[in-house]
Short mmCIF file of C-alpha atoms in Angstrom, two decimals:
data_model
loop_
_atom_site.label_atom_id
_atom_site.label_comp_id
_atom_site.label_asym_id
_atom_site.label_seq_id
_atom_site.Cartn_x
_atom_site.Cartn_y
_atom_site.Cartn_z
CA MET A 1 40.27 -295.05 -72.97
CA ALA A 2 38.27 -292.55 -71.30
CA LEU A 3 40.39 -290.48 -68.94
CA LEU A 4 39.61 -288.25 -66.04
CA ALA A 5 42.19 -285.33 -64.87
CA THR A 6 45.34 -286.55 -63.66
CA LEU A 7 45.04 -287.77 -59.91
CA VAL A 8 47.58 -289.46 -57.56
CA LEU A 9 45.67 -291.04 -54.62
CA PRO A 10 47.31 -292.43 -51.47
CA SER A 11 47.15 -296.25 -51.14
CA LEU A 12 44.55 -297.69 -49.20
CA SER A 13 44.83 -300.73 -46.74
CA ALA A 14 43.46 -304.23 -48.05
CA ALA A 15 40.64 -303.54 -45.63
CA GLU A 16 39.50 -300.08 -46.34
CA PRO A 17 36.73 -300.11 -49.57
CA LEU A 18 37.57 -297.72 -52.27
CA SER A 19 35.10 -294.80 -52.50
CA PRO A 20 33.17 -294.34 -55.80
CA THR A 21 35.55 -291.37 -56.50
CA GLN A 22 38.56 -293.24 -55.82
CA ALA A 23 37.51 -296.25 -57.79
CA ARG A 24 36.81 -294.12 -60.99
CA ALA A 25 39.94 -292.12 -60.52
CA TRP A 26 42.05 -295.47 -60.49
CA CYS A 27 40.14 -297.27 -63.03
CA PHE A 28 40.06 -294.21 -65.67
CA GLY A 29 42.57 -291.85 -64.66
CA THR A 30 46.07 -291.09 -65.45
CA GLY A 31 49.36 -290.41 -63.64
CA LYS A 32 50.94 -292.64 -61.27
CA ILE A 33 48.29 -295.36 -60.96
CA SER A 34 49.63 -298.82 -60.72
CA SER A 35 48.33 -301.96 -62.73
CA ASP A 36 47.09 -303.44 -59.32
CA GLN A 37 45.25 -300.07 -58.58
CA ARG A 38 43.85 -299.96 -62.05
CA ILE A 39 42.40 -303.30 -61.70
CA GLU A 40 41.11 -302.61 -58.09
CA GLY A 41 39.67 -299.50 -59.45
CA CYS A 42 38.01 -300.89 -62.51
CA THR A 43 36.83 -304.04 -60.25
CA ALA A 44 35.03 -301.57 -57.73
CA VAL A 45 33.40 -299.68 -60.54
CA LEU A 46 32.05 -302.75 -62.03
CA GLN A 47 30.50 -303.98 -58.59
CA SER A 48 28.16 -300.92 -58.83
CA SER A 49 27.98 -300.69 -62.81
CA PRO A 50 28.35 -304.07 -64.18
CA SER A 51 27.81 -302.88 -67.79
CA ASP A 52 30.57 -300.19 -67.86
CA ALA A 53 32.23 -301.02 -70.98
CA MET A 54 34.94 -298.71 -70.46
CA ALA A 55 35.75 -300.15 -66.94
CA LEU A 56 35.78 -303.61 -68.68
CA ALA A 57 37.95 -302.49 -71.40
CA ASN A 58 40.41 -300.65 -69.12
CA ARG A 59 40.56 -303.74 -66.67
CA GLY A 60 41.21 -305.98 -69.68
CA GLU A 61 43.86 -304.05 -71.19
CA THR A 62 45.60 -304.16 -67.60
CA TYR A 63 45.22 -307.65 -67.41
CA ARG A 64 47.08 -307.84 -70.65
CA ARG A 65 49.92 -305.55 -69.66
CA LYS A 66 50.27 -307.78 -66.65
CA GLY A 67 50.84 -310.89 -68.55
CA ASP A 68 47.14 -312.33 -68.01
CA PRO A 69 45.75 -312.76 -71.45
CA GLU A 70 43.11 -315.15 -70.46
CA ARG A 71 41.62 -312.71 -68.10
CA ALA A 72 42.20 -309.88 -70.65
CA VAL A 73 40.23 -311.51 -73.24
CA ALA A 74 37.39 -312.35 -71.04
CA ASP A 75 36.83 -308.72 -69.96
CA LEU A 76 37.38 -307.24 -73.46
CA ASN A 77 34.83 -309.87 -74.94
CA ARG A 78 32.24 -308.29 -72.49
CA ALA A 79 33.44 -304.84 -73.30
CA ILE A 80 33.34 -305.21 -77.28
CA ASP A 81 29.80 -306.96 -76.95
CA LEU A 82 28.49 -303.63 -74.75
CA ASN A 83 30.40 -301.30 -77.25
CA PRO A 84 31.42 -302.92 -80.39
CA LYS A 85 32.58 -299.40 -81.91
CA ASP A 86 35.38 -299.29 -79.54
CA ALA A 87 38.46 -299.68 -81.71
CA VAL A 88 40.88 -299.69 -78.83
CA ALA A 89 39.22 -302.72 -77.24
CA TRP A 90 39.26 -304.66 -80.49
CA TYR A 91 42.92 -303.66 -80.84
CA ASN A 92 43.86 -304.71 -77.00
CA ARG A 93 41.85 -308.16 -77.32
CA GLY A 94 44.04 -308.74 -80.64
CA ILE A 95 47.15 -308.17 -78.67
CA ALA A 96 45.78 -310.48 -75.93
CA TYR A 97 45.02 -313.30 -78.53
CA ASP A 98 48.57 -312.76 -80.16
CA ASP A 99 50.03 -313.29 -76.52
CA LEU A 100 47.82 -316.43 -76.47
CA GLY A 101 49.52 -317.55 -79.77
CA ASP A 102 46.01 -317.31 -81.44
CA ARG A 103 47.14 -315.34 -84.77
CA ASP A 104 43.88 -316.02 -86.43
CA HIS A 105 41.69 -314.30 -84.01
CA ALA A 106 44.23 -311.52 -83.36
CA ILE A 107 44.05 -310.72 -86.98
CA VAL A 108 40.36 -310.52 -87.01
CA ASP A 109 40.27 -308.28 -84.13
CA TYR A 110 43.05 -305.90 -85.66
CA THR A 111 41.00 -305.76 -88.81
CA ARG A 112 38.07 -304.65 -86.95
CA ALA A 113 39.91 -302.17 -85.34
CA ILE A 114 41.28 -300.56 -88.78
CA ARG A 115 37.74 -300.47 -90.05
CA LEU A 116 36.81 -298.35 -87.04
CA ARG A 117 39.91 -296.32 -87.21
CA PRO A 118 41.86 -296.67 -90.32
CA SER A 119 44.03 -294.04 -89.66
CA ASP A 120 46.19 -295.73 -86.67
CA PRO A 121 49.47 -297.18 -87.74
CA LEU A 122 49.86 -299.33 -84.61
CA TYR A 123 46.98 -301.43 -85.75
CA TYR A 124 48.55 -302.15 -89.12
CA ASN A 125 52.01 -302.94 -87.61
CA ASN A 126 50.37 -305.28 -85.05
CA ARG A 127 48.29 -307.14 -87.77
CA GLY A 128 51.32 -307.17 -89.99
CA ASN A 129 53.29 -308.96 -86.87
CA SER A 130 50.27 -311.46 -86.72
CA TYR A 131 50.78 -312.21 -90.40
CA SER A 132 54.44 -312.52 -90.13
CA ALA A 133 54.06 -314.96 -87.07
CA LYS A 134 51.96 -317.16 -89.81
CA ASN A 135 54.67 -316.50 -92.50
CA ASP A 136 52.23 -314.60 -94.45
CA HIS A 137 55.25 -312.54 -96.00
CA GLU A 138 53.08 -310.76 -98.27
CA HIS A 139 50.34 -309.43 -96.05
CA ALA A 140 52.83 -308.59 -93.44
CA LEU A 141 54.59 -306.49 -95.53
CA ASP A 142 51.39 -304.79 -96.77
CA ASP A 143 50.57 -303.73 -93.25
CA TYR A 144 53.90 -302.48 -92.33
CA ASN A 145 54.17 -300.52 -95.69
CA GLN A 146 50.86 -298.84 -94.83
CA ALA A 147 51.82 -298.37 -91.10
CA ILE A 148 54.96 -296.54 -92.63
CA LYS A 149 52.68 -294.47 -95.00
CA LEU A 150 50.83 -293.35 -92.03
CA ASP A 151 53.75 -292.53 -89.88
CA PRO A 152 57.06 -292.04 -91.62
CA LYS A 153 58.85 -291.76 -88.52
CA PHE A 154 57.29 -295.06 -86.90
CA ALA A 155 60.48 -296.84 -85.92
CA LEU A 156 59.12 -300.00 -84.65
CA ALA A 157 57.42 -300.38 -88.05
CA TYR A 158 60.68 -300.06 -89.96
CA TYR A 159 62.29 -302.68 -87.48
CA ASN A 160 59.65 -305.01 -88.22
CA ARG A 161 59.69 -304.67 -91.80
CA GLY A 162 63.22 -304.90 -91.83
CA SER A 163 63.32 -308.19 -89.70
CA ALA A 164 60.77 -309.63 -92.05
CA TYR A 165 63.01 -308.80 -95.08
CA ARG A 166 65.91 -310.32 -93.20
CA GLU A 167 64.09 -313.60 -92.47
CA HIS A 168 63.12 -313.77 -96.17
CA GLN A 169 66.84 -313.39 -97.26
CA ASP A 170 66.34 -309.74 -98.66
CA ALA A 171 69.20 -308.60 -96.88
CA ASP A 172 69.69 -305.04 -98.69
CA ARG A 173 66.09 -304.00 -97.83
CA ALA A 174 66.35 -305.42 -94.42
CA LEU A 175 69.59 -303.50 -93.57
CA ALA A 176 67.90 -300.07 -95.10
CA ASP A 177 64.95 -300.49 -93.03
CA LEU A 178 67.03 -301.41 -89.65
CA ASP A 179 69.22 -298.49 -90.53
CA MET A 180 66.06 -296.24 -90.43
CA ALA A 181 64.67 -297.64 -87.34
CA ILE A 182 68.13 -296.75 -85.59
CA LYS A 183 68.23 -293.44 -87.10
CA LEU A 184 64.57 -292.62 -85.50
CA ASP A 185 65.36 -294.28 -82.46
CA PRO A 186 68.91 -294.86 -81.58
CA ASN A 187 67.94 -296.60 -78.25
CA TYR A 188 66.10 -299.20 -79.88
CA GLY A 189 68.29 -302.21 -78.75
CA PRO A 190 66.57 -305.19 -81.09
CA ALA A 191 67.20 -303.19 -84.23
CA TYR A 192 70.74 -303.30 -83.50
CA GLY A 193 70.53 -306.88 -82.66
CA ASN A 194 68.99 -307.72 -86.03
CA ARG A 195 71.31 -305.45 -87.92
CA ALA A 196 74.07 -307.48 -86.34
CA ARG A 197 72.65 -310.49 -87.73
CA ILE A 198 73.03 -309.13 -91.35
CA PHE A 199 76.45 -308.31 -90.69
CA ARG A 200 77.50 -311.78 -89.14
CA ASP A 201 75.65 -313.26 -92.20
CA ARG A 202 77.85 -311.17 -94.54
CA GLY A 203 80.98 -311.94 -92.84
CA ASP A 204 81.62 -308.53 -91.52
CA ARG A 205 82.33 -309.61 -87.58
CA THR A 206 83.51 -306.48 -86.52
CA ARG A 207 80.20 -304.49 -87.18
CA ALA A 208 78.37 -307.29 -86.11
CA LEU A 209 80.07 -307.30 -82.73
CA ALA A 210 79.77 -303.59 -82.43
CA ASP A 211 75.71 -303.88 -82.97
CA PHE A 212 75.55 -306.81 -80.70
CA GLY A 213 77.71 -304.93 -77.99
CA LYS A 214 75.25 -301.78 -78.44
CA SER A 215 72.06 -304.03 -78.18
CA LEU A 216 73.51 -305.69 -74.98
CA GLU A 217 74.28 -302.23 -73.80
CA LEU A 218 70.96 -300.96 -74.51
CA ASN A 219 69.12 -304.43 -72.99
CA PRO A 220 71.67 -306.47 -70.70
CA ASN A 221 68.95 -308.85 -70.70
CA ASN A 222 68.90 -309.91 -74.13
CA ASP A 223 69.88 -313.55 -74.12
CA ARG A 224 69.41 -314.18 -77.81
CA ASP A 225 71.85 -311.48 -78.63
CA ALA A 226 74.32 -312.36 -76.18
CA TYR A 227 74.28 -316.18 -77.23
CA ALA A 228 74.53 -314.83 -80.93
CA ARG A 229 77.85 -312.75 -79.94
CA ALA A 230 79.24 -315.82 -78.11
CA ASN A 231 78.90 -317.73 -81.26
CA ILE A 232 80.80 -315.35 -83.08
CA TYR A 233 83.59 -315.12 -80.52
CA LEU A 234 83.66 -318.96 -80.54
CA ASP A 235 84.12 -319.00 -84.22
CA GLN A 236 87.07 -316.71 -84.38
CA HIS A 237 88.61 -318.45 -81.35
CA ASP A 238 87.99 -315.90 -78.53
CA TYR A 239 87.06 -318.56 -76.05
CA VAL A 240 87.28 -316.58 -72.98
CA LEU A 241 84.79 -314.15 -74.47
CA ALA A 242 82.65 -316.67 -75.61
CA LEU A 243 82.46 -318.66 -72.22
CA ALA A 244 81.44 -314.99 -70.68
CA ASP A 245 78.71 -314.63 -73.09
CA TYR A 246 77.34 -318.09 -72.66
CA ASP A 247 77.51 -317.69 -69.09
CA ARG A 248 75.62 -314.46 -69.39
CA ALA A 249 72.81 -315.84 -71.77
CA ILE A 250 72.13 -319.02 -69.37
CA LYS A 251 72.07 -316.65 -66.33
CA ILE A 252 69.18 -314.76 -68.27
CA ASN A 253 67.34 -317.72 -69.86
CA ALA A 254 68.46 -321.12 -68.79
CA SER A 255 65.55 -322.80 -70.91
CA TYR A 256 67.59 -323.30 -74.08
CA ALA A 257 69.48 -326.79 -74.62
CA GLY A 258 71.75 -325.29 -77.48
CA VAL A 259 73.29 -322.85 -75.08
CA PHE A 260 74.26 -325.43 -72.59
CA ASN A 261 75.90 -327.46 -75.39
CA ALA A 262 77.86 -324.26 -76.87
CA ARG A 263 79.12 -323.78 -73.19
CA CYS A 264 79.96 -327.49 -72.77
CA MET A 265 82.34 -327.30 -76.03
CA THR A 266 83.79 -323.82 -75.13
CA ARG A 267 84.64 -325.22 -71.35
CA ALA A 268 85.93 -328.21 -73.27
CA ILE A 269 88.24 -326.29 -75.19
CA LEU A 270 89.50 -324.12 -72.34
CA GLY A 271 90.40 -327.48 -70.30
CA GLN A 272 87.32 -326.97 -68.02
CA LEU A 273 86.37 -330.67 -68.39
CA GLN A 274 84.41 -331.72 -65.53
CA GLU A 275 82.37 -328.43 -65.87
CA ALA A 276 81.85 -329.02 -69.69
CA LEU A 277 80.35 -332.53 -68.76
CA ALA A 278 78.04 -331.06 -66.44
CA ASP A 279 76.83 -328.52 -69.38
CA CYS A 280 76.64 -331.48 -71.78
CA GLU A 281 74.53 -333.60 -69.66
CA GLN A 282 72.22 -330.75 -69.05
CA SER A 283 71.80 -329.91 -72.50
CA LEU A 284 71.28 -333.89 -73.06
CA ARG A 285 68.46 -333.93 -70.53
CA MET A 286 66.72 -331.25 -72.37
CA ARG A 287 67.32 -332.41 -75.76
CA PRO A 288 68.20 -336.07 -75.66
CA ASN A 289 70.14 -337.99 -78.48
CA ASP A 290 71.20 -334.32 -80.03
CA PRO A 291 74.26 -335.45 -82.02
CA TYR A 292 76.19 -332.18 -81.72
CA THR A 293 75.75 -332.45 -77.79
CA LEU A 294 76.98 -335.99 -78.07
CA ASP A 295 79.73 -334.94 -80.09
CA SER A 296 80.86 -332.26 -77.62
CA ARG A 297 80.47 -334.82 -74.75
CA ALA A 298 82.95 -337.14 -76.70
CA LEU A 299 85.41 -334.47 -77.11
CA CYS A 300 85.28 -333.93 -73.18
CA TYR A 301 86.26 -337.58 -72.86
CA LEU A 302 88.91 -337.51 -75.60
CA LYS A 303 90.47 -334.56 -73.70
CA LEU A 304 90.35 -336.37 -70.43
CA GLY A 305 92.04 -339.56 -71.87
CA ASN A 306 89.04 -341.80 -71.58
CA LEU A 307 89.41 -343.30 -75.02
CA ASP A 308 86.75 -346.07 -74.73
CA ALA A 309 84.12 -343.47 -73.61
CA ALA A 310 85.14 -341.13 -76.39
CA ILE A 311 84.71 -343.56 -79.05
CA ALA A 312 81.42 -344.94 -77.44
CA GLY A 313 80.27 -341.41 -77.57
CA TYR A 314 81.23 -340.57 -81.23
CA ASP A 315 79.72 -343.89 -82.37
CA THR A 316 76.43 -342.69 -80.59
CA ALA A 317 76.76 -339.06 -82.18
CA LEU A 318 77.24 -340.71 -85.83
CA ALA A 319 74.43 -343.10 -85.34
CA ALA A 320 72.26 -339.85 -85.00
CA LYS A 321 74.24 -337.82 -87.72
CA PRO A 322 76.39 -340.13 -89.74
CA GLN A 323 78.12 -337.41 -91.68
CA LEU A 324 79.08 -335.07 -88.68
CA GLU A 325 82.57 -334.66 -89.53
CA SER A 326 83.75 -333.46 -86.07
CA ALA A 327 82.60 -336.94 -84.66
CA LEU A 328 84.45 -338.65 -87.54
CA TYR A 329 87.72 -336.79 -86.72
CA GLY A 330 87.61 -337.25 -83.18
CA ARG A 331 86.68 -341.08 -83.37
CA GLY A 332 89.64 -341.15 -85.48
CA ILE A 333 91.97 -339.61 -83.11
CA ALA A 334 90.70 -341.93 -80.23
CA ARG A 335 91.14 -344.99 -82.45
CA ARG A 336 94.73 -343.59 -83.16
CA ARG A 337 95.45 -343.25 -79.74
CA LYS A 338 94.12 -346.81 -78.78
CA GLY A 339 96.54 -348.23 -81.70
CA ASP A 340 93.55 -348.91 -84.31
CA ALA A 341 95.60 -347.32 -87.16
CA ASP A 342 93.26 -348.39 -89.97
CA GLY A 343 90.01 -347.34 -88.24
CA ALA A 344 91.51 -344.17 -87.33
CA GLU A 345 92.71 -343.63 -91.01
CA ARG A 346 89.30 -344.52 -92.33
CA ASP A 347 87.76 -341.87 -89.81
CA ILE A 348 90.17 -339.24 -90.30
CA ALA A 349 89.86 -339.28 -94.36
CA ALA A 350 86.25 -339.46 -94.20
CA ALA A 351 86.21 -336.24 -91.99
CA LYS A 352 88.68 -334.49 -94.52
CA ALA A 353 86.66 -335.53 -97.29
CA ILE A 354 83.81 -333.49 -95.73
CA ASN A 355 85.67 -330.71 -94.26
CA ALA A 356 89.19 -330.11 -95.41
CA GLY A 357 90.01 -327.87 -92.54
CA ILE A 358 88.86 -330.13 -89.84
CA ALA A 359 92.38 -330.66 -88.34
CA ASP A 360 92.92 -327.21 -88.09
CA GLU A 361 89.43 -326.83 -86.14
CA PHE A 362 90.89 -329.65 -83.45
CA ALA A 363 93.94 -328.04 -83.14
CA HIS A 364 92.31 -324.88 -81.86
CA TYR A 365 90.51 -327.45 -79.33
CA GLY A 366 94.09 -328.62 -78.14
CA VAL A 367 93.47 -332.02 -80.10
CA GLU A 368 96.28 -333.17 -82.76
#
């Protein structure tokens, strides 16, 4: 990006047009220039100079940063047509295509940026991300390796390579890279979150909880890590802590049905049965006929003493997933309470054949 000397200008009223000097300062300058000012300045420059490639590139990049990739691509298309040797414009259009989910076009643009400026590790890192999104593990690792070779202190590239290793079950290499990312940038929250997942998968809940805690301290609005930590608390029967994290995750992002189901289950265990039912219904509106949510809702009915509804609910869950041991066991308990000893024995035996510890799990739920 072409830059003028740092200049902070006062805001202008909407009715007052920008002078050419002010327009160029906002379009090309550094300092305390907001995204809206940058766009306004570049727009004013383009009104008088429609073929100013740098103004188009700067406005396109700003649109991208504001979350408007369509406008970004439109401006960057024109900028690249006018100046096809602008590596930054190719790079920024690649990011915009990534934001649109168009990985193939993104890779093409990053590749062109790399040809123009092969020494920039960011270009390799971002192309690696696009390859990773296409599940092209080999090419992604090649790019992350090159980014790290160019900049051995590039924490983000270590994080991305470590995350790619983790997704492909290479936990040792993943852990080494995430350790390095954290060493280079101790305040990089996502690295703690992904390292926590490795510890969790290895059964080291203590270190997993510590890393999830650090991630959430650095980024309190990380709903994925709040949800993941809640699941650990749920597994170790810390239901109050689990509920607090499910509440947190839903407050941040209420678009995932699985979190509502998890909170339904937790509330049911804690005896908050009406609230639990409301969560299960919300989960089913988002993901109809999900067997796990149907199972959770049936548990609510069981704990409420509504045995007919519980049996019907477990029947529906088992129709969707016939070997769901919790639904078999729950239906067995409901049948036993209804006086159907033979049906109860069959269901409970089938559940224990799948999971020998199912009775202990239900004891934690308050059902015996």
